[in-house]
Amino acid sequence: FRFWENPPDAWLEREVAPHTEWEIHCALTTPLLRVSGTEVTRLGERSWRVRVIIDNTGWLPTNVTQRAIERRLVQPILAAITLPDGAALHGGNAVLELGQLEGRSHITAMTADFGSPGAGTVDRAVAEWYVDADPGSTCSVTVRHDRAGRATTQVVLD
């Protein structure tokens, strides 16, 4: 067979097997968004502050490389709230741009640097909206990024 073709079926597993662990390792280093928490604060009879905490739990930053930012090849993380019928945002936009998040690759062990000050929680962002809605209403929040995936959560206003 020619080098640009797949091997015969009988040889395929033998050809691919040495590469699978490396490919799995690479896949596990990619950025991954996760909603790590929500907070609902009642501000009035029908007024609420909704906060959603987003983490990049992957090894690499959401932009993967600095060059992707420099060349504008990567979009920011977007957080969008979907409101129930009869609800409205009190100012602000339903879709927020959250920039990029670092991954775990920037974190060093505390014993390595003896607790020297770091950059804080650069792997975490907070999206916040002010909502006018009836108590007991449910809002949906979706966070997405081209390279880090999508995460969705439901928030009950109570």
PDB file of C-alpha atoms in Angstrom:
ATOM      1  CA  PHE A   1       0.000   0.000   0.000  1.00  0.00           C
ATOM      2  CA  ARG A   2       1.061   3.604  -0.491  1.00  0.00           C
ATOM      3  CA  PHE A   3       2.040   5.702   2.557  1.00  0.00           C
ATOM      4  CA  TRP A   4      -0.893   8.116   2.111  1.00  0.00           C
ATOM      5  CA  GLU A   5      -3.507   5.363   2.253  1.00  0.00           C
ATOM      6  CA  ASN A   6      -4.907   3.463   5.195  1.00  0.00           C
ATOM      7  CA  PRO A   7      -3.274   0.086   5.770  1.00  0.00           C
ATOM      8  CA  PRO A   8      -5.248  -3.050   4.977  1.00  0.00           C
ATOM      9  CA  ASP A   9      -7.921  -3.868   7.575  1.00  0.00           C
ATOM     10  CA  ALA A  10      -5.843  -6.708   8.994  1.00  0.00           C
ATOM     11  CA  TRP A  11      -2.989  -4.262   9.814  1.00  0.00           C
ATOM     12  CA  LEU A  12      -5.047  -1.255  10.939  1.00  0.00           C
ATOM     13  CA  GLU A  13      -5.173  -1.966  14.676  1.00  0.00           C
ATOM     14  CA  ARG A  14      -1.439  -2.735  14.804  1.00  0.00           C
ATOM     15  CA  GLU A  15      -0.649   0.547  13.005  1.00  0.00           C
ATOM     16  CA  VAL A  16      -2.902   2.701  15.177  1.00  0.00           C
ATOM     17  CA  ALA A  17      -2.305   1.163  18.623  1.00  0.00           C
ATOM     18  CA  PRO A  18       1.080   2.825  19.343  1.00  0.00           C
ATOM     19  CA  HIS A  19      -0.461   6.255  18.828  1.00  0.00           C
ATOM     20  CA  THR A  20      -3.662   5.962  20.899  1.00  0.00           C
ATOM     21  CA  GLU A  21      -2.165   6.764  24.312  1.00  0.00           C
ATOM     22  CA  TRP A  22      -0.494   9.883  22.920  1.00  0.00           C
ATOM     23  CA  GLU A  23      -3.731  11.033  21.267  1.00  0.00           C
ATOM     24  CA  ILE A  24      -5.692  10.473  24.492  1.00  0.00           C
ATOM     25  CA  HIS A  25      -3.044  12.440  26.408  1.00  0.00           C
ATOM     26  CA  CYS A  26      -3.355  15.323  23.908  1.00  0.00           C
ATOM     27  CA  ALA A  27      -7.155  15.285  24.157  1.00  0.00           C
ATOM     28  CA  LEU A  28      -6.988  15.470  27.960  1.00  0.00           C
ATOM     29  CA  THR A  29      -4.856  18.638  27.840  1.00  0.00           C
ATOM     30  CA  THR A  30      -7.403  20.673  25.874  1.00  0.00           C
ATOM     31  CA  PRO A  31      -9.321  23.518  27.540  1.00  0.00           C
ATOM     32  CA  LEU A  32     -12.692  22.582  29.045  1.00  0.00           C
ATOM     33  CA  LEU A  33     -15.353  24.952  30.406  1.00  0.00           C
ATOM     34  CA  ARG A  34     -17.311  24.036  33.521  1.00  0.00           C
ATOM     35  CA  VAL A  35     -19.912  25.916  35.545  1.00  0.00           C
ATOM     36  CA  SER A  36     -18.538  25.559  39.054  1.00  0.00           C
ATOM     37  CA  GLY A  37     -21.139  27.575  40.919  1.00  0.00           C
ATOM     38  CA  THR A  38     -24.185  29.794  40.857  1.00  0.00           C
ATOM     39  CA  GLU A  39     -25.408  32.496  43.190  1.00  0.00           C
ATOM     40  CA  VAL A  40     -28.850  34.104  43.230  1.00  0.00           C
ATOM     41  CA  THR A  41     -29.402  37.170  45.409  1.00  0.00           C
ATOM     42  CA  ARG A  42     -32.832  38.671  45.908  1.00  0.00           C
ATOM     43  CA  LEU A  43     -32.679  42.455  45.568  1.00  0.00           C
ATOM     44  CA  GLY A  44     -36.375  43.268  45.693  1.00  0.00           C
ATOM     45  CA  GLU A  45     -39.832  41.783  45.183  1.00  0.00           C
ATOM     46  CA  ARG A  46     -39.084  40.817  41.550  1.00  0.00           C
ATOM     47  CA  SER A  47     -35.391  41.791  41.290  1.00  0.00           C
ATOM     48  CA  TRP A  48     -32.500  39.347  41.329  1.00  0.00           C
ATOM     49  CA  ARG A  49     -28.772  39.272  40.819  1.00  0.00           C
ATOM     50  CA  VAL A  50     -27.688  36.082  39.040  1.00  0.00           C
ATOM     51  CA  ARG A  51     -23.997  35.151  39.161  1.00  0.00           C
ATOM     52  CA  VAL A  52     -22.464  32.160  37.434  1.00  0.00           C
ATOM     53  CA  ILE A  53     -18.873  31.069  38.044  1.00  0.00           C
ATOM     54  CA  ILE A  54     -17.069  29.518  35.102  1.00  0.00           C
ATOM     55  CA  ASP A  55     -13.825  27.530  35.282  1.00  0.00           C
ATOM     56  CA  ASN A  56     -11.445  26.269  32.642  1.00  0.00           C
ATOM     57  CA  THR A  57     -10.693  22.823  34.060  1.00  0.00           C
ATOM     58  CA  GLY A  58      -8.405  21.859  31.181  1.00  0.00           C
ATOM     59  CA  TRP A  59      -4.627  21.985  31.159  1.00  0.00           C
ATOM     60  CA  LEU A  60      -4.271  24.525  28.341  1.00  0.00           C
ATOM     61  CA  PRO A  61      -5.737  28.054  28.288  1.00  0.00           C
ATOM     62  CA  THR A  62      -8.899  28.570  26.260  1.00  0.00           C
ATOM     63  CA  ASN A  63      -6.915  30.399  23.578  1.00  0.00           C
ATOM     64  CA  VAL A  64      -4.400  27.483  23.583  1.00  0.00           C
ATOM     65  CA  THR A  65      -1.572  29.769  22.362  1.00  0.00           C
ATOM     66  CA  GLN A  66      -0.749  33.463  22.654  1.00  0.00           C
ATOM     67  CA  ARG A  67      -0.325  33.563  18.894  1.00  0.00           C
ATOM     68  CA  ALA A  68      -4.028  32.717  18.497  1.00  0.00           C
ATOM     69  CA  ILE A  69      -4.855  35.947  20.347  1.00  0.00           C
ATOM     70  CA  GLU A  70      -2.278  38.015  18.468  1.00  0.00           C
ATOM     71  CA  ARG A  71      -3.598  36.839  15.108  1.00  0.00           C
ATOM     72  CA  ARG A  72      -7.231  37.078  16.227  1.00  0.00           C
ATOM     73  CA  LEU A  73      -7.845  33.416  15.556  1.00  0.00           C
ATOM     74  CA  VAL A  74      -9.817  32.791  18.732  1.00  0.00           C
ATOM     75  CA  GLN A  75     -13.097  34.236  19.969  1.00  0.00           C
ATOM     76  CA  PRO A  76     -13.804  35.119  23.625  1.00  0.00           C
ATOM     77  CA  ILE A  77     -15.843  32.966  25.961  1.00  0.00           C
ATOM     78  CA  LEU A  78     -19.531  33.882  25.712  1.00  0.00           C
ATOM     79  CA  ALA A  79     -22.021  33.556  28.564  1.00  0.00           C
ATOM     80  CA  ALA A  80     -25.705  33.861  27.634  1.00  0.00           C
ATOM     81  CA  ILE A  81     -28.741  33.947  29.891  1.00  0.00           C
ATOM     82  CA  THR A  82     -32.164  32.825  28.666  1.00  0.00           C
ATOM     83  CA  LEU A  83     -35.025  34.326  30.634  1.00  0.00           C
ATOM     84  CA  PRO A  84     -38.452  32.831  31.292  1.00  0.00           C
ATOM     85  CA  ASP A  85     -41.623  34.415  29.880  1.00  0.00           C
ATOM     86  CA  GLY A  86     -42.459  37.686  31.604  1.00  0.00           C
ATOM     87  CA  ALA A  87     -38.891  38.285  32.777  1.00  0.00           C
ATOM     88  CA  ALA A  88     -36.536  41.051  31.657  1.00  0.00           C
ATOM     89  CA  LEU A  89     -32.946  42.085  32.122  1.00  0.00           C
ATOM     90  CA  HIS A  90     -32.467  45.161  34.245  1.00  0.00           C
ATOM     91  CA  GLY A  91     -29.803  46.802  32.081  1.00  0.00           C
ATOM     92  CA  GLY A  92     -26.885  45.005  30.496  1.00  0.00           C
ATOM     93  CA  ASN A  93     -26.797  42.416  27.756  1.00  0.00           C
ATOM     94  CA  ALA A  94     -28.071  38.856  27.718  1.00  0.00           C
ATOM     95  CA  VAL A  95     -24.764  37.738  26.155  1.00  0.00           C
ATOM     96  CA  LEU A  96     -21.500  38.644  27.912  1.00  0.00           C
ATOM     97  CA  GLU A  97     -17.946  38.333  26.588  1.00  0.00           C
ATOM     98  CA  LEU A  98     -15.633  36.905  29.245  1.00  0.00           C
ATOM     99  CA  GLY A  99     -12.314  36.934  27.389  1.00  0.00           C
ATOM    100  CA  GLN A 100      -9.954  33.965  27.732  1.00  0.00           C
ATOM    101  CA  LEU A 101      -9.165  31.792  30.749  1.00  0.00           C
ATOM    102  CA  GLU A 102      -5.898  30.172  31.731  1.00  0.00           C
ATOM    103  CA  GLY A 103      -5.818  26.436  32.290  1.00  0.00           C
ATOM    104  CA  ARG A 104      -4.051  24.421  34.960  1.00  0.00           C
ATOM    105  CA  SER A 105      -0.739  24.654  33.047  1.00  0.00           C
ATOM    106  CA  HIS A 106       0.088  27.994  34.699  1.00  0.00           C
ATOM    107  CA  ILE A 107      -0.266  26.646  38.233  1.00  0.00           C
ATOM    108  CA  THR A 108       2.884  25.584  40.052  1.00  0.00           C
ATOM    109  CA  ALA A 109       2.989  23.535  43.203  1.00  0.00           C
ATOM    110  CA  MET A 110       3.046  25.615  46.372  1.00  0.00           C
ATOM    111  CA  THR A 111       6.137  23.758  47.542  1.00  0.00           C
ATOM    112  CA  ALA A 112       7.946  24.825  44.359  1.00  0.00           C
ATOM    113  CA  ASP A 113       7.505  28.527  44.954  1.00  0.00           C
ATOM    114  CA  PHE A 114       6.785  28.548  48.719  1.00  0.00           C
ATOM    115  CA  GLY A 115       3.514  30.347  48.283  1.00  0.00           C
ATOM    116  CA  SER A 116       4.790  33.326  46.344  1.00  0.00           C
ATOM    117  CA  PRO A 117       2.014  35.570  45.063  1.00  0.00           C
ATOM    118  CA  GLY A 118       0.482  34.417  41.813  1.00  0.00           C
ATOM    119  CA  ALA A 119      -1.894  35.806  39.247  1.00  0.00           C
ATOM    120  CA  GLY A 120      -4.965  34.866  41.287  1.00  0.00           C
ATOM    121  CA  THR A 121      -7.750  32.869  39.721  1.00  0.00           C
ATOM    122  CA  VAL A 122      -6.973  33.466  36.063  1.00  0.00           C
ATOM    123  CA  ASP A 123      -8.639  30.147  35.247  1.00  0.00           C
ATOM    124  CA  ARG A 124     -12.024  31.438  36.495  1.00  0.00           C
ATOM    125  CA  ALA A 125     -14.544  34.080  35.398  1.00  0.00           C
ATOM    126  CA  VAL A 126     -17.866  35.361  36.704  1.00  0.00           C
ATOM    127  CA  ALA A 127     -20.874  36.285  34.594  1.00  0.00           C
ATOM    128  CA  GLU A 128     -23.464  38.498  36.277  1.00  0.00           C
ATOM    129  CA  TRP A 129     -26.922  39.720  35.301  1.00  0.00           C
ATOM    130  CA  TYR A 130     -29.678  41.690  37.019  1.00  0.00           C
ATOM    131  CA  VAL A 131     -33.059  40.145  36.290  1.00  0.00           C
ATOM    132  CA  ASP A 132     -36.653  41.222  36.889  1.00  0.00           C
ATOM    133  CA  ALA A 133     -38.748  38.061  37.223  1.00  0.00           C
ATOM    134  CA  ASP A 134     -41.291  36.300  39.404  1.00  0.00           C
ATOM    135  CA  PRO A 135     -39.991  34.248  42.335  1.00  0.00           C
ATOM    136  CA  GLY A 136     -39.650  30.583  41.412  1.00  0.00           C
ATOM    137  CA  SER A 137     -38.795  31.370  37.781  1.00  0.00           C
ATOM    138  CA  THR A 138     -35.971  29.454  36.114  1.00  0.00           C
ATOM    139  CA  CYS A 139     -33.259  30.997  33.951  1.00  0.00           C
ATOM    140  CA  SER A 140     -30.899  29.022  31.772  1.00  0.00           C
ATOM    141  CA  VAL A 141     -27.252  30.043  31.396  1.00  0.00           C
ATOM    142  CA  THR A 142     -25.044  28.686  28.620  1.00  0.00           C
ATOM    143  CA  VAL A 143     -21.312  29.317  28.438  1.00  0.00           C
ATOM    144  CA  ARG A 144     -19.491  28.475  25.219  1.00  0.00           C
ATOM    145  CA  HIS A 145     -16.129  28.761  23.546  1.00  0.00           C
ATOM    146  CA  ASP A 146     -14.919  27.476  20.181  1.00  0.00           C
ATOM    147  CA  ARG A 147     -11.987  25.590  21.703  1.00  0.00           C
ATOM    148  CA  ALA A 148     -13.225  24.859  25.232  1.00  0.00           C
ATOM    149  CA  GLY A 149     -16.738  23.543  24.645  1.00  0.00           C
ATOM    150  CA  ARG A 150     -20.076  24.393  26.180  1.00  0.00           C
ATOM    151  CA  ALA A 151     -21.556  24.238  29.671  1.00  0.00           C
ATOM    152  CA  THR A 152     -25.177  24.892  30.668  1.00  0.00           C
ATOM    153  CA  THR A 153     -26.883  25.328  34.023  1.00  0.00           C
ATOM    154  CA  GLN A 154     -30.369  26.169  35.288  1.00  0.00           C
ATOM    155  CA  VAL A 155     -30.806  28.851  37.952  1.00  0.00           C
ATOM    156  CA  VAL A 156     -33.982  29.073  40.046  1.00  0.00           C
ATOM    157  CA  LEU A 157     -34.880  32.524  41.337  1.00  0.00           C
ATOM    158  CA  ASP A 158     -35.886  31.835  44.950  1.00  0.00           C
TER     159      ASP A 158
END
